[in-house]
Tab-separated table of N, CA and C in Angstrom:
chain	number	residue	atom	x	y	z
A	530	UNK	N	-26.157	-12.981	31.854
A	530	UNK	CA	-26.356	-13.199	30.431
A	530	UNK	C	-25.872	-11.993	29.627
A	531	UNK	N	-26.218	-10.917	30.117
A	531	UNK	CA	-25.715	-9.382	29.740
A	531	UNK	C	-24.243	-9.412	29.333
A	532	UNK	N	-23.830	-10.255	30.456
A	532	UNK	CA	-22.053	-10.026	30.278
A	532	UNK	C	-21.091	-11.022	29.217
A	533	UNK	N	-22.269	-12.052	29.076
A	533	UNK	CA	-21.868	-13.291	28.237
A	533	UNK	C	-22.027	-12.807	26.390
A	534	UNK	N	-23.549	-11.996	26.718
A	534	UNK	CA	-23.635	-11.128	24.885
A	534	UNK	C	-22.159	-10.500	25.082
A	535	UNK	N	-21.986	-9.194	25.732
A	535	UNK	CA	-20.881	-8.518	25.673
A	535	UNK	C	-19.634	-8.810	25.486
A	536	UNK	N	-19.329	-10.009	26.194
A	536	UNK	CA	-18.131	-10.555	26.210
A	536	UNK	C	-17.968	-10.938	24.840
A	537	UNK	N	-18.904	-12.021	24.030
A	537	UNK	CA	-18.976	-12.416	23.013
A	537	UNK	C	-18.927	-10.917	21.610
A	538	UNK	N	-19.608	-10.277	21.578
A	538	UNK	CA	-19.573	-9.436	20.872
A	538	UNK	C	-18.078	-8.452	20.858
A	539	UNK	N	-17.568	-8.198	22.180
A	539	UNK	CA	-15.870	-7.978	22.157
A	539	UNK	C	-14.981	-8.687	21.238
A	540	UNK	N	-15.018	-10.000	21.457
A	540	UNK	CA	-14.288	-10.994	20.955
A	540	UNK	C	-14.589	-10.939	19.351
A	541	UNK	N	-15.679	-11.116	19.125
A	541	UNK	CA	-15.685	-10.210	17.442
A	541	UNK	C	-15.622	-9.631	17.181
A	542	UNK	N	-15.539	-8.583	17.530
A	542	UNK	CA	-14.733	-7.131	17.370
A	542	UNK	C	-13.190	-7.223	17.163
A	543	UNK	N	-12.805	-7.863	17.929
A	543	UNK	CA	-11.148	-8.269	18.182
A	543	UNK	C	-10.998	-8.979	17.157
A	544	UNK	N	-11.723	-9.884	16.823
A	544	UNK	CA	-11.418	-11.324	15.607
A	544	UNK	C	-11.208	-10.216	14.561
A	545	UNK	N	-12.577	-9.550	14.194
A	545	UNK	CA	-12.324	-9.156	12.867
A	545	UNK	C	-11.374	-7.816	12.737
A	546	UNK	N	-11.055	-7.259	13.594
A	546	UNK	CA	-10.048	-6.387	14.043
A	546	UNK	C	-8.642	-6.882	12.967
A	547	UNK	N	-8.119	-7.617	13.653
A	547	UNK	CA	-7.238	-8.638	14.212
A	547	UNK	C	-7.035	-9.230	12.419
A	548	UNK	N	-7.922	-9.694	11.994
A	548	UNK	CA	-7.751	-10.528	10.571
A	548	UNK	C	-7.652	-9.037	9.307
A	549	UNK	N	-8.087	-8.191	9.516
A	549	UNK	CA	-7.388	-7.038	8.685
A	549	UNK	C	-6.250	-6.292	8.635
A	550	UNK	N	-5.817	-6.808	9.636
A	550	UNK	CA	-3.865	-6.677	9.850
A	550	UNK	C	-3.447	-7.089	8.924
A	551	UNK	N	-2.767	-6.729	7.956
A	551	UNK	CA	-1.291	-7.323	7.014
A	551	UNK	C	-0.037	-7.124	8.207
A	552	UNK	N	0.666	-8.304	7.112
A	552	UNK	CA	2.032	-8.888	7.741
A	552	UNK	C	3.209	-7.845	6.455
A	553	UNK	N	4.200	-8.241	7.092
A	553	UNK	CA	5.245	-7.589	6.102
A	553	UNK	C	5.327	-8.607	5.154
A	554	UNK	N	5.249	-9.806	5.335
A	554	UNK	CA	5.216	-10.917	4.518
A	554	UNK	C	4.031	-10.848	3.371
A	555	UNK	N	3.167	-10.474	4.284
A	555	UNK	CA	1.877	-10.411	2.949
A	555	UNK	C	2.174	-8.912	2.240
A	556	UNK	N	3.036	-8.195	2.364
A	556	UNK	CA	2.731	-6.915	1.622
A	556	UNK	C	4.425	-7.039	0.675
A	557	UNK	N	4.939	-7.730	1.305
A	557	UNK	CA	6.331	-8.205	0.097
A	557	UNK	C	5.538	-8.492	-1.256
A	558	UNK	N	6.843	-7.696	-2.472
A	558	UNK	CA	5.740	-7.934	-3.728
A	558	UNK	C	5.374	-7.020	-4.393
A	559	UNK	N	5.174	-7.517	-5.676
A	559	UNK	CA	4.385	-6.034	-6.608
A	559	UNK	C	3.305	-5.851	-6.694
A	560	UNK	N	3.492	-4.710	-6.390
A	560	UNK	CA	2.193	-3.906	-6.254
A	560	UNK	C	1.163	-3.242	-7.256
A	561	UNK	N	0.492	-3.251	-8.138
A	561	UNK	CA	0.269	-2.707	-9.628
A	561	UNK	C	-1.197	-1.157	-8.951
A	562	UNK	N	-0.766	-0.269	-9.262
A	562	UNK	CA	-1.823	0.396	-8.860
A	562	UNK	C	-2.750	0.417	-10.040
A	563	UNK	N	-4.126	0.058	-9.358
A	563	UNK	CA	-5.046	-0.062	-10.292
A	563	UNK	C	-5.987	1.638	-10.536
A	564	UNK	N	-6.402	2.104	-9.552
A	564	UNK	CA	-7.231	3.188	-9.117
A	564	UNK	C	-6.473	4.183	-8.314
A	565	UNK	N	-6.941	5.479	-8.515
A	565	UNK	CA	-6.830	6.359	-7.642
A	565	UNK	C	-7.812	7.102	-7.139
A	566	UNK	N	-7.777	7.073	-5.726
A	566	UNK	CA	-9.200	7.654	-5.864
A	566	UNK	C	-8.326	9.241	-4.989
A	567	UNK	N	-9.449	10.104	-4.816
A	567	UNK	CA	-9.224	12.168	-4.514
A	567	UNK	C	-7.980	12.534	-5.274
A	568	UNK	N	-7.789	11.786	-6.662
A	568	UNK	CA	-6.583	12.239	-7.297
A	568	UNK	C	-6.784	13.843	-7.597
A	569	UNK	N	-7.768	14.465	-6.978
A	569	UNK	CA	-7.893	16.123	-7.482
A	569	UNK	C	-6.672	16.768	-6.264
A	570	UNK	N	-6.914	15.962	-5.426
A	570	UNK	CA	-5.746	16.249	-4.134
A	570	UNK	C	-4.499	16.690	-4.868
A	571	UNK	N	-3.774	15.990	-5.061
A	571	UNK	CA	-2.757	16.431	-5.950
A	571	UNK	C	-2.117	15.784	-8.018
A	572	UNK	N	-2.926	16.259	-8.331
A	572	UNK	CA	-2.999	15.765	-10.042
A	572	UNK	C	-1.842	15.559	-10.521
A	573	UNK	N	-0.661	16.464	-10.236
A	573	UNK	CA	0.838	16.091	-10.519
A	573	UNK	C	1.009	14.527	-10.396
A	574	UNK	N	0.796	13.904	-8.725
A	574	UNK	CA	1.425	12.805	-8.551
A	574	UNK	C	0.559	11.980	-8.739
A	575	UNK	N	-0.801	12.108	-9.067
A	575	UNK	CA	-1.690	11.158	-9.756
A	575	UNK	C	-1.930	10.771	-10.639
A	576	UNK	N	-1.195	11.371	-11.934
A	576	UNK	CA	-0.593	10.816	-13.134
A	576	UNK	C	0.258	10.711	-13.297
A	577	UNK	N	1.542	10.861	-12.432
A	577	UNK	CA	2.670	10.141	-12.163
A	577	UNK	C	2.531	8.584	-12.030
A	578	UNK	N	1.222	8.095	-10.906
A	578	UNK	CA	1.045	7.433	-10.661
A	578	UNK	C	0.185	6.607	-11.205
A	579	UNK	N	-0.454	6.928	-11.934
A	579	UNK	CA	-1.494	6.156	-12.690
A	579	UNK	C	-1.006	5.006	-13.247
A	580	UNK	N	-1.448	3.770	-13.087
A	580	UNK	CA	-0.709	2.039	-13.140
A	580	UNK	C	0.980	1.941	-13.408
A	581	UNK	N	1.428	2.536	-12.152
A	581	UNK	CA	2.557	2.622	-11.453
A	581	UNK	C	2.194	1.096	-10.946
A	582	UNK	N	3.982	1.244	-10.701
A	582	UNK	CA	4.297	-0.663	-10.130
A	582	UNK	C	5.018	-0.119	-8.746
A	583	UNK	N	4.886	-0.713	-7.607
A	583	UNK	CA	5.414	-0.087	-6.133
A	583	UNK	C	5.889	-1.881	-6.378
A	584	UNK	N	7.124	-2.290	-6.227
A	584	UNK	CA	7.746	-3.243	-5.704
A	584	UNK	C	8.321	-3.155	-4.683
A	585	UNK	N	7.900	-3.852	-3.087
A	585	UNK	CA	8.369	-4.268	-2.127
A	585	UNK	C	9.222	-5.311	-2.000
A	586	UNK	N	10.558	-5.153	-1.604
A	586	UNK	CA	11.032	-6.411	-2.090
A	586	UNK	C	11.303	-7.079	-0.898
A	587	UNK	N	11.826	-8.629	-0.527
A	587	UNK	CA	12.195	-9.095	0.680
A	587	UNK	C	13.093	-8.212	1.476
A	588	UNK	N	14.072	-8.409	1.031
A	588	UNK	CA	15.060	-7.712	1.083
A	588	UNK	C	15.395	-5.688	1.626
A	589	UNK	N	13.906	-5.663	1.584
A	589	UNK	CA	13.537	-4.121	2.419
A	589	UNK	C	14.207	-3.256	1.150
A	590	UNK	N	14.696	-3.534	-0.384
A	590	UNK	CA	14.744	-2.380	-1.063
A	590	UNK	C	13.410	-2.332	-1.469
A	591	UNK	N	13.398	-1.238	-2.287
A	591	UNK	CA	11.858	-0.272	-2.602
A	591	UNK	C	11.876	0.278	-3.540
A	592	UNK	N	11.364	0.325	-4.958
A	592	UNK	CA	11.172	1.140	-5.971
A	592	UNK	C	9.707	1.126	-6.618
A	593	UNK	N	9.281	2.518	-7.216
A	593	UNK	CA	8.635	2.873	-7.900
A	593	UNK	C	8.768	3.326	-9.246
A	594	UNK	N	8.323	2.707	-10.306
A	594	UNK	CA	8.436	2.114	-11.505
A	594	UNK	C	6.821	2.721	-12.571
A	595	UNK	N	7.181	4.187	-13.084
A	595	UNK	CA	5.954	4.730	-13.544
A	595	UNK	C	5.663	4.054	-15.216
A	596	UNK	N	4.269	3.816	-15.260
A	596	UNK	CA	4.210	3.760	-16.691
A	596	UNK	C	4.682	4.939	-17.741
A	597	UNK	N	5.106	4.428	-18.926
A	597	UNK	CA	5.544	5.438	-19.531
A	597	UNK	C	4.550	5.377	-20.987
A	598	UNK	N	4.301	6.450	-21.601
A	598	UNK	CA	3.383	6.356	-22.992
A	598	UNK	C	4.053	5.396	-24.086
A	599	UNK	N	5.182	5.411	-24.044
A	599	UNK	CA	5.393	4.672	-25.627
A	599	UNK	C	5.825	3.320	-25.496
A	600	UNK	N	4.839	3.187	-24.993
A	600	UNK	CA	4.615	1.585	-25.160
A	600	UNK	C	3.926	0.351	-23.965
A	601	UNK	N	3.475	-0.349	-24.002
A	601	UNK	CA	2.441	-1.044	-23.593
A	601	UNK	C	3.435	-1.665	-21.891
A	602	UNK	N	4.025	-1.929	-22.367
A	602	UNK	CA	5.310	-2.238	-20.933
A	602	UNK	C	6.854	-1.758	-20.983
A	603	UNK	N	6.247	-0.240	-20.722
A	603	UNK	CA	7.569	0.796	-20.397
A	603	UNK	C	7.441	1.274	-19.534
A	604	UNK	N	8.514	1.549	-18.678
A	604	UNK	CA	8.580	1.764	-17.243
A	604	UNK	C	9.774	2.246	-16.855
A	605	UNK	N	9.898	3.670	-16.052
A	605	UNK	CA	10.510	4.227	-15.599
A	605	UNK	C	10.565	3.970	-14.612
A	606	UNK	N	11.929	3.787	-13.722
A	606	UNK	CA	12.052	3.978	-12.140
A	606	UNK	C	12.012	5.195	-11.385
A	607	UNK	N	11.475	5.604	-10.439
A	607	UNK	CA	11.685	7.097	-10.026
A	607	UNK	C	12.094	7.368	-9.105
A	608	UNK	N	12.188	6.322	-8.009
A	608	UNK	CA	12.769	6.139	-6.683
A	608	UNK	C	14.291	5.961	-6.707
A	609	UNK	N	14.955	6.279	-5.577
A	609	UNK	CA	16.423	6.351	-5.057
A	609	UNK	C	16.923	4.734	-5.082
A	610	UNK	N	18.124	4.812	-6.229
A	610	UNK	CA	18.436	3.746	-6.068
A	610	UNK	C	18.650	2.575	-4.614
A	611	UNK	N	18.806	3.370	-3.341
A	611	UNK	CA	19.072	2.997	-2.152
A	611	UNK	C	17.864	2.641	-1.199
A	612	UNK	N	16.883	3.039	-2.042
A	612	UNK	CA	15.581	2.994	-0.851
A	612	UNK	C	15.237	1.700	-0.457
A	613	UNK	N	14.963	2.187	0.536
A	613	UNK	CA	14.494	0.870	1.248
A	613	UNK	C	13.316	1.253	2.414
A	614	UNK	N	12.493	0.005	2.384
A	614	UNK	CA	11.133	0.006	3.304
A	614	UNK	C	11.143	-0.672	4.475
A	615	UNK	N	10.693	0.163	5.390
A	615	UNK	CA	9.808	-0.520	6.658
A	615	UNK	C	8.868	-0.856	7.159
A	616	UNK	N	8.017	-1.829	7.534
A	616	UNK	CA	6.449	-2.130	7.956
A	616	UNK	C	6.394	-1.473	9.288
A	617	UNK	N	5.568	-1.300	9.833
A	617	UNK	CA	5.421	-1.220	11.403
A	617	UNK	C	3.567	-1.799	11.257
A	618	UNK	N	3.816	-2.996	11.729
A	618	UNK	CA	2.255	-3.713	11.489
A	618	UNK	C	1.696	-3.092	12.828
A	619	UNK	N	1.815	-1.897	13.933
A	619	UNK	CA	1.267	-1.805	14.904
A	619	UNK	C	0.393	-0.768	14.284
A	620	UNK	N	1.114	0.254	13.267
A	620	UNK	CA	0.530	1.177	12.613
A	620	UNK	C	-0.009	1.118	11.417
A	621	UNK	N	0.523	-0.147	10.939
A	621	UNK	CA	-0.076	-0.587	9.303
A	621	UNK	C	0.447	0.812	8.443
A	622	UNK	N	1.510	0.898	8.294
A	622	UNK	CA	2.510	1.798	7.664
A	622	UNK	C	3.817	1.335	7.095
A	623	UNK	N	3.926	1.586	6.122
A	623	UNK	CA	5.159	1.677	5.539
A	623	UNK	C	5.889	3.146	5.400
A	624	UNK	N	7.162	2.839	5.773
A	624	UNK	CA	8.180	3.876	5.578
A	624	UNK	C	9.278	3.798	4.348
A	625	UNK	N	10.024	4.716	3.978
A	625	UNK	CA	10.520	4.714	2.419
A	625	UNK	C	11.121	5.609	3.534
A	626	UNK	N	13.127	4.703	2.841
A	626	UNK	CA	14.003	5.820	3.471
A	626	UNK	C	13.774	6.474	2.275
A	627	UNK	N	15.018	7.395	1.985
A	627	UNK	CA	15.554	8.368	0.947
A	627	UNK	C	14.554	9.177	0.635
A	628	UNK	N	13.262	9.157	1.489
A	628	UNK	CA	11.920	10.048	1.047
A	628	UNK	C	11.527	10.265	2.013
A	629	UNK	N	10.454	11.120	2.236
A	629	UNK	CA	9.721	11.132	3.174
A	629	UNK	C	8.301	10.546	2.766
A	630	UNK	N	8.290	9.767	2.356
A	630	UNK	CA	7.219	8.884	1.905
A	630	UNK	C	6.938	7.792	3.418
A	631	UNK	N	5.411	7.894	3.545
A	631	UNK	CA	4.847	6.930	4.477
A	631	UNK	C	3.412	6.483	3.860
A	632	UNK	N	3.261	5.371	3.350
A	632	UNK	CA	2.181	4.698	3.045
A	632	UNK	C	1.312	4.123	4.368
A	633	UNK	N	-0.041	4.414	3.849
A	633	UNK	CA	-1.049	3.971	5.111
A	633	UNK	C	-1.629	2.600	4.422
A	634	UNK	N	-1.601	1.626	4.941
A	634	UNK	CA	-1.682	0.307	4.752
A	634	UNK	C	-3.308	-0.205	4.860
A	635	UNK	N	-4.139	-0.370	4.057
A	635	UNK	CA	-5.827	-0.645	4.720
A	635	UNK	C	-6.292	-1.544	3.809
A	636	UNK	N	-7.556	-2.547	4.031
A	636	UNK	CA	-8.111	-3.429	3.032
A	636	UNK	C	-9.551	-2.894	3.753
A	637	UNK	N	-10.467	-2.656	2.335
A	637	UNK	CA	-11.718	-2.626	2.500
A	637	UNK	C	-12.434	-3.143	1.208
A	638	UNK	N	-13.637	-3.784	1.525
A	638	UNK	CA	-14.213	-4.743	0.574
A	638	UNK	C	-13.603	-5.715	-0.236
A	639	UNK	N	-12.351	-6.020	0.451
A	639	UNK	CA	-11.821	-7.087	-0.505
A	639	UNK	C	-10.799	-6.341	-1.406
A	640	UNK	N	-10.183	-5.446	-1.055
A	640	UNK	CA	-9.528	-4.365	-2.035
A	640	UNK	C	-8.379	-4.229	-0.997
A	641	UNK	N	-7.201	-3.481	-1.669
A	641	UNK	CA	-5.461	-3.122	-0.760
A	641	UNK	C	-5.850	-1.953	-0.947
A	642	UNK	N	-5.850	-0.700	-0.295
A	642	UNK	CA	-5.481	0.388	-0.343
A	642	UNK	C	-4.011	0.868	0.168
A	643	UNK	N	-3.138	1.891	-0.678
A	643	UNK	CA	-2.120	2.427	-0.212
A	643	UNK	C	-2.034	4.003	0.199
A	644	UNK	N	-2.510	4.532	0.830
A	644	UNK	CA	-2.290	5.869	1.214
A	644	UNK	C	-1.252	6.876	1.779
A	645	UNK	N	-0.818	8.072	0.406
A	645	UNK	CA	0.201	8.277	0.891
A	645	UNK	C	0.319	9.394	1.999
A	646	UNK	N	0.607	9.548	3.017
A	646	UNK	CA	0.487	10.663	4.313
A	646	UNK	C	0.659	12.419	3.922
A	647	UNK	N	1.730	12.261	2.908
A	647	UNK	CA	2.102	13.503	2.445
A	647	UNK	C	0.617	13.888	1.262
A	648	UNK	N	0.575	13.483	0.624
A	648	UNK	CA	-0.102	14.233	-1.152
A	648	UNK	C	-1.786	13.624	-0.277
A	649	UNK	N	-1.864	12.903	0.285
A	649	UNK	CA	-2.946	12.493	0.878
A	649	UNK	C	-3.964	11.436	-0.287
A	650	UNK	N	-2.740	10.809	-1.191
A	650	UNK	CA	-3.639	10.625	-2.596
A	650	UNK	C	-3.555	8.976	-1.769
A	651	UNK	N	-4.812	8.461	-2.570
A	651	UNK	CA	-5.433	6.938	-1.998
A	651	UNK	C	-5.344	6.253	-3.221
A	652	UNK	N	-4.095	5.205	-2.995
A	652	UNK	CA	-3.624	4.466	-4.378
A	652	UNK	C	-5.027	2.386	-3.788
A	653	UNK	N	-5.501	2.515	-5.007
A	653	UNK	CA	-5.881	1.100	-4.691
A	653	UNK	C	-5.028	0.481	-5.533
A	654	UNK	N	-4.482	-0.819	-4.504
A	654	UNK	CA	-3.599	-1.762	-5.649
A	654	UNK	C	-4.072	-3.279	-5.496
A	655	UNK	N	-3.203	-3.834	-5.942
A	655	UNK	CA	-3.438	-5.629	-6.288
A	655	UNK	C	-2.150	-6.207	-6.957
A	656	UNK	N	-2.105	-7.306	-6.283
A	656	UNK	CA	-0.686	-8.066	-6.704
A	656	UNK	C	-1.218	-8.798	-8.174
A	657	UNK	N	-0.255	-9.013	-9.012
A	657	UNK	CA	-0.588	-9.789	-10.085
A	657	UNK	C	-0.441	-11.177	-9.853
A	658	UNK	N	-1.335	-12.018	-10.369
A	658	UNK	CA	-0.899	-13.462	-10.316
A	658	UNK	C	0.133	-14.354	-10.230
């Protein structure tokens, strides 16, 4: 009976493991950063970033698109015209050529987190409707 709890309790472990994986498919798309959270980490790129647009596109190009003050939907690009992204769903990472940019890929409470490896800053985002 010991081995039948155990066994069972593995297997949910694995399930819910397993269902917090993103696909490259599910992370194709714009990205709107809503929050930042330890933006004291680095303040430069956290108001760089503040409701920044990260578009993933099919197509593996990649840009980042900062809000700008004068005006309600102005937007600068800041990324290399050439960039382009990679998933690796084993690591739940994205890679950005032309940078050394690597995003850490996570969902908690119902939320996307994007974390970047370098500035160590924790972007929460959400796709728009």
């Amino acid at each position: 009976m010991k081995n039948a709890i155990m066994l069972f309790v593995l297997a949910l472990f694995a399930t819910s493991v397993h269902s917090q994986s993103l696909t490259q498919k599910d992370l194709t798309g714009t990205w709107l950063v809503t929050n930042i959270e330890n933006s004291s980490s680095n303040p430069k790129m956290a108001a760089a970033m503040e409701k920044a647009v990260i578009n993933l596109y099919a197509d593996n190009s990649f840009e980042i698109k900062e809000k700008q003050d004068d005006g309600p939907y102005s937007y600068k690009t800041t990324t290399s015209k050439n960039a382009t992204w990679t998933f690796n769903p084993s690591t739940q990472t994205i890679s950005i050529t032309q940078s050394k940019m690597t995003l850490k890929v996570s969902q908690s409470g119902g939320k996307t987190y994007f974390t970047d490896s370098n500035s160590g800053l924790k972007f929460e985002v959400s796709q728009p409707m």
